[in-house]
mmCIF file of C-alpha atoms in Angstrom:
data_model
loop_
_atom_site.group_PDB
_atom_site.id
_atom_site.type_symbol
_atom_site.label_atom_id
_atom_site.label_comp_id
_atom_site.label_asym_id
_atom_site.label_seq_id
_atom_site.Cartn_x
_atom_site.Cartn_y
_atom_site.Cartn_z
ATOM 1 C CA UNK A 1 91.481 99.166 97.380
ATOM 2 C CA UNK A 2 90.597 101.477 94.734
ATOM 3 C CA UNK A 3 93.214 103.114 92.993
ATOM 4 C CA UNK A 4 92.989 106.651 91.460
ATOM 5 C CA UNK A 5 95.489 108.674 89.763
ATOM 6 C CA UNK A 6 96.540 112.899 89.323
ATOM 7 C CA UNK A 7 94.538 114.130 86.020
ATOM 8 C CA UNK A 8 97.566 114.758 83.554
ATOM 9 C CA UNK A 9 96.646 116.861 80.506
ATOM 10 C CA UNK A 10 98.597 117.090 77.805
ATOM 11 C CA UNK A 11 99.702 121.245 76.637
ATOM 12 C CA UNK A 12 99.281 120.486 72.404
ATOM 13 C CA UNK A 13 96.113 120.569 70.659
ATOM 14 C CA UNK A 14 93.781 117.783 71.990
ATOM 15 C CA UNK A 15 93.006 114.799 70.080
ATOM 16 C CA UNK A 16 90.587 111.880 70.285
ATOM 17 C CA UNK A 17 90.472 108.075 70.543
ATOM 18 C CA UNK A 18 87.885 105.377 70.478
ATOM 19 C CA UNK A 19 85.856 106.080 67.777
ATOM 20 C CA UNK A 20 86.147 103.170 65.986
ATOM 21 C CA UNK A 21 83.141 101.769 67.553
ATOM 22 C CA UNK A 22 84.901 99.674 69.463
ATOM 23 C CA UNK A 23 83.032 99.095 73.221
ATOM 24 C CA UNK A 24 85.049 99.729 76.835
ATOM 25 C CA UNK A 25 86.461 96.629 79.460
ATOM 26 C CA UNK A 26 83.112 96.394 81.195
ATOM 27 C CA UNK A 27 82.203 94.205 84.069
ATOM 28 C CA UNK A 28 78.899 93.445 85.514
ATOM 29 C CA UNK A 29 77.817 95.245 88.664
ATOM 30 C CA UNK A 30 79.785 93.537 92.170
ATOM 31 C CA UNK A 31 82.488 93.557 90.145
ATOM 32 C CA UNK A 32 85.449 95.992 89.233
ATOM 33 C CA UNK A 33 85.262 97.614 86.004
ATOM 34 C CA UNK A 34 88.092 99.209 83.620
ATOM 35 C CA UNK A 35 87.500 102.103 81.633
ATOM 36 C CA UNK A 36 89.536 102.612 77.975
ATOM 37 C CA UNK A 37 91.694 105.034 79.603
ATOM 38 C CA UNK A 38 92.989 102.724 82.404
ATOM 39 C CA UNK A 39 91.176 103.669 85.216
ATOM 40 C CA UNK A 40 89.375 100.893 87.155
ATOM 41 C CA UNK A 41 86.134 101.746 89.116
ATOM 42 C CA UNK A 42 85.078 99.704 92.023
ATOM 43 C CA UNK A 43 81.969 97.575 92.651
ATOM 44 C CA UNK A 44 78.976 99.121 93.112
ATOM 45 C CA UNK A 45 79.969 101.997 90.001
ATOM 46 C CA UNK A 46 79.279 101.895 86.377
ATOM 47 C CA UNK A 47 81.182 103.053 83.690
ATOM 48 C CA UNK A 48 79.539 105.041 80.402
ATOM 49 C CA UNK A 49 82.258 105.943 77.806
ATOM 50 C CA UNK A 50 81.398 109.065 76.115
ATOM 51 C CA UNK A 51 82.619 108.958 72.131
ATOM 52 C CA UNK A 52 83.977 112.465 71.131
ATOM 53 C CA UNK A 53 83.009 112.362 67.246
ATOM 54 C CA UNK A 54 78.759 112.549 67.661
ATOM 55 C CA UNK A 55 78.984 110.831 70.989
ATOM 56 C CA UNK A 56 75.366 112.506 71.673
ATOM 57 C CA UNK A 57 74.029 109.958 69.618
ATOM 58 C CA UNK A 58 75.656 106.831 71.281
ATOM 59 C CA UNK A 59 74.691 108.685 74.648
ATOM 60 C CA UNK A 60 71.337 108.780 73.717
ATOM 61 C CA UNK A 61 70.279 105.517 71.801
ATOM 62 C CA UNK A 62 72.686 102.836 73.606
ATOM 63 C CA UNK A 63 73.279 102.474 77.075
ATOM 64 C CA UNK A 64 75.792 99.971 78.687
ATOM 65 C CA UNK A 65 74.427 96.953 80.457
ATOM 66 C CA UNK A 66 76.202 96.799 83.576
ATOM 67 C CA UNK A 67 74.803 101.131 83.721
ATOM 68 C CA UNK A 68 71.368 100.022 83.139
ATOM 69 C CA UNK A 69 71.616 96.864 85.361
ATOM 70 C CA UNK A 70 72.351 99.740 87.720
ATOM 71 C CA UNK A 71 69.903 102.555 86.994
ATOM 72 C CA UNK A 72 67.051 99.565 86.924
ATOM 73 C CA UNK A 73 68.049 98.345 90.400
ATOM 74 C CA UNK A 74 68.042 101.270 92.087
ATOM 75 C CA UNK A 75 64.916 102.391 90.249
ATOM 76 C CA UNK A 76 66.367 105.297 88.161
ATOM 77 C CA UNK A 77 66.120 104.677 84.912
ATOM 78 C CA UNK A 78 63.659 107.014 84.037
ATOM 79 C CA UNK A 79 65.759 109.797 85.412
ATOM 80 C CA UNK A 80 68.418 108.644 83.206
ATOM 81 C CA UNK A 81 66.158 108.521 79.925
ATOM 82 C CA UNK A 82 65.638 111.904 80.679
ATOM 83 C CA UNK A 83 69.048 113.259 80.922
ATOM 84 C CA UNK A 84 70.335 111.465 78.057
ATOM 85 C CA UNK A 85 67.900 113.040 76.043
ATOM 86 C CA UNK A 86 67.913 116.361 77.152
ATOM 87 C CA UNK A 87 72.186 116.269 76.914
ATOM 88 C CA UNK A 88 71.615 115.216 73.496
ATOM 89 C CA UNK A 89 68.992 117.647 72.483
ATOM 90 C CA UNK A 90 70.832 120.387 74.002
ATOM 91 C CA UNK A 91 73.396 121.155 71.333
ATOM 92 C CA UNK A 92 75.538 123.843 73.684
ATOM 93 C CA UNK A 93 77.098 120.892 75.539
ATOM 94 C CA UNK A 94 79.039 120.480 72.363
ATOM 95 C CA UNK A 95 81.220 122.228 69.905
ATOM 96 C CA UNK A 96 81.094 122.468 66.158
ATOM 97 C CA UNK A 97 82.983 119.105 65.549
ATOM 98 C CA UNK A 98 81.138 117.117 68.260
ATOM 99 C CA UNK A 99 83.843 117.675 71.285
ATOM 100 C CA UNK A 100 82.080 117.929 74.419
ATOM 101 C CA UNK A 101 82.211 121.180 76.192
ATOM 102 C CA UNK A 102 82.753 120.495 79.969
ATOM 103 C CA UNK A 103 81.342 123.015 81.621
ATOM 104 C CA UNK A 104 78.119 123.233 79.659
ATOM 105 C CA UNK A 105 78.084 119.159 80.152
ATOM 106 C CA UNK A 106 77.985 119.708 83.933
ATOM 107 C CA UNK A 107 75.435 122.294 83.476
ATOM 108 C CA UNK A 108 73.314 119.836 81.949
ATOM 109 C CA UNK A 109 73.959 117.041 84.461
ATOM 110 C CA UNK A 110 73.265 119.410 87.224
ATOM 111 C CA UNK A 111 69.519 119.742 86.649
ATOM 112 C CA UNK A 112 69.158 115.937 87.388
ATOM 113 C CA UNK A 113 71.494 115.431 89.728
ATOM 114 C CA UNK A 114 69.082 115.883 92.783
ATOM 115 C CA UNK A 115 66.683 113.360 91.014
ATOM 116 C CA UNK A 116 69.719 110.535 90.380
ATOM 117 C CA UNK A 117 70.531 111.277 94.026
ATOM 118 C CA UNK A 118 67.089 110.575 95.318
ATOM 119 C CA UNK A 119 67.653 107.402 94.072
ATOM 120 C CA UNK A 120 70.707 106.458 95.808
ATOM 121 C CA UNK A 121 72.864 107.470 92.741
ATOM 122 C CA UNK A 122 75.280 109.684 92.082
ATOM 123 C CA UNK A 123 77.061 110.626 88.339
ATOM 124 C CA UNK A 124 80.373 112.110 87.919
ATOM 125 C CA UNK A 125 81.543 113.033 84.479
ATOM 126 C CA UNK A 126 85.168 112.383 84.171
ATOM 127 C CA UNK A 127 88.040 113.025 82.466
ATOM 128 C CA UNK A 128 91.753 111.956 81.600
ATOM 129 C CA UNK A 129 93.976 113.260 78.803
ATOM 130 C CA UNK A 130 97.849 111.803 77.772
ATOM 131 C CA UNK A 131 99.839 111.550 75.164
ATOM 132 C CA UNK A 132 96.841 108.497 73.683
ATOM 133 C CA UNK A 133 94.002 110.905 73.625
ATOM 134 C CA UNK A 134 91.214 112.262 75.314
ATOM 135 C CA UNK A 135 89.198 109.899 77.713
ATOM 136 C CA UNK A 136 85.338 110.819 78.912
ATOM 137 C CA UNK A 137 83.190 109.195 80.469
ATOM 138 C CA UNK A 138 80.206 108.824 83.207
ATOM 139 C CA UNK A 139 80.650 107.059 86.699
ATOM 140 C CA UNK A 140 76.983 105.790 88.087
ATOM 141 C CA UNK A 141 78.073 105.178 92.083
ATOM 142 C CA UNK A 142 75.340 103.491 93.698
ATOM 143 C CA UNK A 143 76.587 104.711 97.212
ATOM 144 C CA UNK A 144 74.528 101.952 99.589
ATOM 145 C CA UNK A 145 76.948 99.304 97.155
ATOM 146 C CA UNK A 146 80.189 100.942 97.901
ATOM 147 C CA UNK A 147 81.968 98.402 99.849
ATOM 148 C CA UNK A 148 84.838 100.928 100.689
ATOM 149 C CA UNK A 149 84.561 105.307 100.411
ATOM 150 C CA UNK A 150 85.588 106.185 96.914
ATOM 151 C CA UNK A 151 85.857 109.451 95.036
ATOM 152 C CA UNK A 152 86.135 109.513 91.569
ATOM 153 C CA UNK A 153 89.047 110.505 91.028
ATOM 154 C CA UNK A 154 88.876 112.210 87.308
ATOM 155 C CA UNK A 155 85.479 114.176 88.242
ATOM 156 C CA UNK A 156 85.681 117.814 86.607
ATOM 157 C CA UNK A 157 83.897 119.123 88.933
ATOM 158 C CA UNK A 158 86.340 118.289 91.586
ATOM 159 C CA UNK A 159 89.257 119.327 90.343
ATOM 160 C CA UNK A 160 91.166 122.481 92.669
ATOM 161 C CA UNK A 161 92.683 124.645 90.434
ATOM 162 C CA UNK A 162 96.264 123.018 90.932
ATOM 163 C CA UNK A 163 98.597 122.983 88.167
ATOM 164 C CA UNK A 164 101.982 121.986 87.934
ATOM 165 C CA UNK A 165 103.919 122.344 84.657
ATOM 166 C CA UNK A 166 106.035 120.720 83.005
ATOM 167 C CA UNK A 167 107.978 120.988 79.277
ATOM 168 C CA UNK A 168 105.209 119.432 77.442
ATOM 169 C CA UNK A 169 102.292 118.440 80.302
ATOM 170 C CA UNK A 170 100.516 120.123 82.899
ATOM 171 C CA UNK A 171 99.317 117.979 85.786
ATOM 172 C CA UNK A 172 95.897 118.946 87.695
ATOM 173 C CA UNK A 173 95.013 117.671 91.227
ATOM 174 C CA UNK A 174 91.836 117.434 92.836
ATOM 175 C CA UNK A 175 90.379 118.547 95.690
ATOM 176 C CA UNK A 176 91.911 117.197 98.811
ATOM 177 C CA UNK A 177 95.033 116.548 97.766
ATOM 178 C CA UNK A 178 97.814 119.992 98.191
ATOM 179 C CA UNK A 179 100.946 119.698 96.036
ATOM 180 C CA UNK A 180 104.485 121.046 96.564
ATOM 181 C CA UNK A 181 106.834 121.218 93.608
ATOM 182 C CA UNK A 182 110.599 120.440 94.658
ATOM 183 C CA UNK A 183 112.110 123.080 92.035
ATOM 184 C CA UNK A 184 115.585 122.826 90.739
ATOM 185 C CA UNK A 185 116.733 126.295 90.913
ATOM 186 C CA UNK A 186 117.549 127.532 94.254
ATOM 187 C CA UNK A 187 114.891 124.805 95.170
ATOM 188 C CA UNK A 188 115.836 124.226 98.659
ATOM 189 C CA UNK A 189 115.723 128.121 99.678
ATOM 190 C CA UNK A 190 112.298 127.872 97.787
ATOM 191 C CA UNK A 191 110.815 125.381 100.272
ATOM 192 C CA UNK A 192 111.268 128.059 103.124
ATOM 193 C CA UNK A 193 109.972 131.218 101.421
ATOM 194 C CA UNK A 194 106.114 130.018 101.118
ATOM 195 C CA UNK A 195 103.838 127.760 101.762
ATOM 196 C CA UNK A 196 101.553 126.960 98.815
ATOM 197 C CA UNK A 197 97.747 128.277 99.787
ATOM 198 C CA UNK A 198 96.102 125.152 98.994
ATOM 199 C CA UNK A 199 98.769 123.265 101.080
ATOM 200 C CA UNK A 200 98.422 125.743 104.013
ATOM 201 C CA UNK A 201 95.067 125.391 104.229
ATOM 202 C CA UNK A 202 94.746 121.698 104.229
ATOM 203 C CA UNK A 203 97.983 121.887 106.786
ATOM 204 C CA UNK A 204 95.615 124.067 108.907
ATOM 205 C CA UNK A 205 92.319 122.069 108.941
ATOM 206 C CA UNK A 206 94.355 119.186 110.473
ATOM 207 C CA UNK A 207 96.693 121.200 112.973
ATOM 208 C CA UNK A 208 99.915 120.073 110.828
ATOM 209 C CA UNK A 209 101.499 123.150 110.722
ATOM 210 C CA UNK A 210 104.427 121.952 113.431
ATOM 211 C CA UNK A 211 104.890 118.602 111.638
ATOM 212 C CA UNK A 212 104.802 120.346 108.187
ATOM 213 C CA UNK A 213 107.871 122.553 109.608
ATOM 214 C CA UNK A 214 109.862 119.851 110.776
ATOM 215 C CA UNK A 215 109.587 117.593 107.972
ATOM 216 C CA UNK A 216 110.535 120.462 105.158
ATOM 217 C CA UNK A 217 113.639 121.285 107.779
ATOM 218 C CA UNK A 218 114.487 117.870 106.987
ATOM 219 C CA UNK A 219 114.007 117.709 103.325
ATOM 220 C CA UNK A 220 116.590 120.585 103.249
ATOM 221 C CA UNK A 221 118.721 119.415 104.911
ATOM 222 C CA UNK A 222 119.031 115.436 104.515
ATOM 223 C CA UNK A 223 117.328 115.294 100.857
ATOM 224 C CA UNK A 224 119.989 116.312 98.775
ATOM 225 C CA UNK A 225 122.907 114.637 97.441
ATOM 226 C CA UNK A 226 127.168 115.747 99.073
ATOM 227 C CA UNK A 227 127.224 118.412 96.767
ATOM 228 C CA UNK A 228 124.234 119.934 97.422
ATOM 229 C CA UNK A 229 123.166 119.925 93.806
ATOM 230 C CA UNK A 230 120.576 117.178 93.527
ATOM 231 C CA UNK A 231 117.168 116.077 94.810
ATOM 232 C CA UNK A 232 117.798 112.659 95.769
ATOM 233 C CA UNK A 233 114.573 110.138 95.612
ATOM 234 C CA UNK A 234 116.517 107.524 98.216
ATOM 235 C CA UNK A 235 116.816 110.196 100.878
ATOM 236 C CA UNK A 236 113.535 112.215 100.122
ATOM 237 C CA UNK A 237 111.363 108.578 100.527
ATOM 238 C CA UNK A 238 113.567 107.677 103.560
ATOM 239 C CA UNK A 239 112.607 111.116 105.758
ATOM 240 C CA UNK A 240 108.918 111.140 104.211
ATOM 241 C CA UNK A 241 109.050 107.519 105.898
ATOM 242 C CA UNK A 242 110.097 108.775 108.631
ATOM 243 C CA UNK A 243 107.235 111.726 108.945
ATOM 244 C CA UNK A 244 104.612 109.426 107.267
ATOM 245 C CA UNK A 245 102.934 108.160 110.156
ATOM 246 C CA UNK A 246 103.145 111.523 112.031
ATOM 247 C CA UNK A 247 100.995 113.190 109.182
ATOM 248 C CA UNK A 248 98.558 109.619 108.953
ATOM 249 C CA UNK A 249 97.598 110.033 112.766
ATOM 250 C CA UNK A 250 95.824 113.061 111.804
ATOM 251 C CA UNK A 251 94.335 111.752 108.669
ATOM 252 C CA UNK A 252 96.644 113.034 105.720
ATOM 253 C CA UNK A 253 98.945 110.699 103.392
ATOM 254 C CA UNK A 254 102.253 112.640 101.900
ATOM 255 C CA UNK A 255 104.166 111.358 98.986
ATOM 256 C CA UNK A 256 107.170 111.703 96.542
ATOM 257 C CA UNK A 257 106.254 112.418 92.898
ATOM 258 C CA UNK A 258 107.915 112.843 89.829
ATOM 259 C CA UNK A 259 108.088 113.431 86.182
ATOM 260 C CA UNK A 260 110.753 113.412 83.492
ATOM 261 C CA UNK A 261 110.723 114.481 79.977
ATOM 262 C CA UNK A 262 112.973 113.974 77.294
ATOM 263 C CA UNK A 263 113.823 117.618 75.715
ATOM 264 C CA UNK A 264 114.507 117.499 71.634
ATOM 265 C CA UNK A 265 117.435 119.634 70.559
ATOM 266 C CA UNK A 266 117.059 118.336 67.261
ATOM 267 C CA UNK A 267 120.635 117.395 65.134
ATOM 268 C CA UNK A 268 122.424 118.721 68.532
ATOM 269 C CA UNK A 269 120.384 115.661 70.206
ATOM 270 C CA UNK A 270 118.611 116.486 73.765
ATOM 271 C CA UNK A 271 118.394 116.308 77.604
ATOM 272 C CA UNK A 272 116.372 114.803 80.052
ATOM 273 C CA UNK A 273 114.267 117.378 82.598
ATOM 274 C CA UNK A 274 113.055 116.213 85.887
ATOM 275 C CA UNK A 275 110.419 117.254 87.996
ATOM 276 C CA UNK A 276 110.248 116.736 91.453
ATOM 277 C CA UNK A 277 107.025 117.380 94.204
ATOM 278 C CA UNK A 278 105.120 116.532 97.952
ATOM 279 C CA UNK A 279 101.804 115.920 97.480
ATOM 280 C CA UNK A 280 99.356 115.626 100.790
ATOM 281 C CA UNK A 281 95.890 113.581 100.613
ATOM 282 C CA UNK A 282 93.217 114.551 102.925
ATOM 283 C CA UNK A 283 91.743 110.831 103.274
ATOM 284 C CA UNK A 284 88.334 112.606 104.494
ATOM 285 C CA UNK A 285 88.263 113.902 100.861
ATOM 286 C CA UNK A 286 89.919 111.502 98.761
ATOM 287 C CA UNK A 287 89.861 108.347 100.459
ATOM 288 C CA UNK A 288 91.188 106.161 97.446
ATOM 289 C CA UNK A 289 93.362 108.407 96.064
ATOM 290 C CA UNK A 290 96.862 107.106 94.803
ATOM 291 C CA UNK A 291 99.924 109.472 92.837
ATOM 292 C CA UNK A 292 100.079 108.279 89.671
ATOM 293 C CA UNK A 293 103.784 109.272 89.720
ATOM 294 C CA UNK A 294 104.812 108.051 93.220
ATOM 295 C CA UNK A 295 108.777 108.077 93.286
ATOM 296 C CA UNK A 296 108.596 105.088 95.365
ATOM 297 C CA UNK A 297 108.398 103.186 92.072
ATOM 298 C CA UNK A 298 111.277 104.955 90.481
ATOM 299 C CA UNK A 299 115.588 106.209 91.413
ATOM 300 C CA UNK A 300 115.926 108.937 89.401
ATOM 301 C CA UNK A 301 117.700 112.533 90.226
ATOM 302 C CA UNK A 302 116.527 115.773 89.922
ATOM 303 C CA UNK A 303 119.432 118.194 89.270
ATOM 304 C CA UNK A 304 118.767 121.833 91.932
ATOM 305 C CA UNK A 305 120.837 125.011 91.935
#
């Protein structure tokens, strides 16, 4: 199975890697394929790293094997040779020091998208930023070689508008998957006042409004710790257990995630800030989606008031 991961972007100025000239993990095509940043692509999609520092160049005069293995098979290639030349000619899809500009990007890729299509491919540009840098790059999905559905997870384009903050990060979700953050202050009186609108909606389209209300009952009541002051990941992953397969009979996945950051008080030393939320995947739209930061892997406590 496919796993993809919540697009985490990181709040300070961003910064590059890879441009030492150094080539990405790739595989051939029928076989899985790791980009720099992590992220592994299934068979039947090909990766294109895009370089930050003149990456138009690379874009334009080099193309991967296992991409054009790809593009040649499903008789595209042409298409491509156009694209990559008109991205590269078209100097708005990039700043003054060579950083690609996403929306203009799209733009670009947009005008031959109907054409890659025809051909049985589609191209995602993607995108993941952490505390290493600032990963781009191009997924080819030849969709007759999919062996399971898959969404790229990291597409720009897909992305909802979701975004939860933290000290130092800001996490974005895609489409299909609704997020609920598990505050600290007077988080538990929080959960009953209102229903996040992407999360009602997605609630909606699958008639899990009643479930929804019984399973939050129960996080308020049974999630916390005797003295009512802490989230606590044991109990939270025992009642999502619990309502798991209630929500999967109607196609959605929920989950515990979390995030913790070490806060700097300089000579006085620091704390430790946790971050606590629900998300729900709509498996009709992200069918390989996985939480990056699934609590299931980790006991920590988040401390409420």
């Amino acid at each position: 199975m496919t796993v993809t991961e919540v697009v985490e972007t990181k709040l300070d100025e961003e910064h590059y890697v890879d441009e030492d000239g150094t080539e990405p993990v790739e595989g051939t095509e029928g076989e899985e394929t790791e980009t720099k940043s992590g992220h592994t692509v299934p068979k039947g999609v090909a990766v294109e790293e895009l370089k930050s520092y003149r990456g138009h160049k690379k874009l334009r005069d080099e193309c991967p094997p296992a991409v054009q293995e790809l593009l040649t098979a499903k008789g595209a290639f042409d298409v491509y040779d156009k694209f990559v030349s008109t991205m590269a000619s078209e100097k708005s899809t990039r700043g003054p020091l060579g950083k690609w500009r996403d929306k203009q990007f799209i733009s670009v890729l947009d005008l031959f998208q109907d054409e890659f299509i025809d051909k049985g491919v589609k191209v995602s540009l993607c995108k993941r930023s952490s505390g290493k840098g600032t990963y781009r790059w191009l997924e080819f999905i030849d969709v007759e070689a999919l062996e399971e559905p898959y969404v790229p997870q990291y597409d720009v384009s897909n992305l909802s508008g979701q975004i939860l903050e933290t000290c130092y990060s800001k996490l974005q979700f895609p489409n299909g998957v609704a997020v609920e953050e598990l505050k600290s202050w007077k988080g538990r009186k929080k959960l009953k006042e209102k229903i996040p609108i992407y999360l009602e909606k997605l609630l909606k389209k699958n008639d899990l409004m009643a479930e929804y209300d019984q399973l939050i009952d129960h996080v308020i009541e049974s999630g916390v710790s005797a003295n009512m002051k802490n989230w606590e990941t044991e109990k939270l992953q025992a009642i999502l257990e619990e309502y798991k397969p209630m929500f999967a009979a109607k196609g959605v996945d929920v989950f515990v995630s979390h995030k913790q950051e070490y806060v700097s008080h300089g000579q006085y030393g620091g704390h430790t800030e946790f971050f606590r939320w629900i998300e729900y995947v709509d498996r009709a739209e992200q069918p390989s989606y996985t939480p990056q930061r699934n609590a299931d892997e980790k006991d920590e406590a988040c401390t409420i008031m």
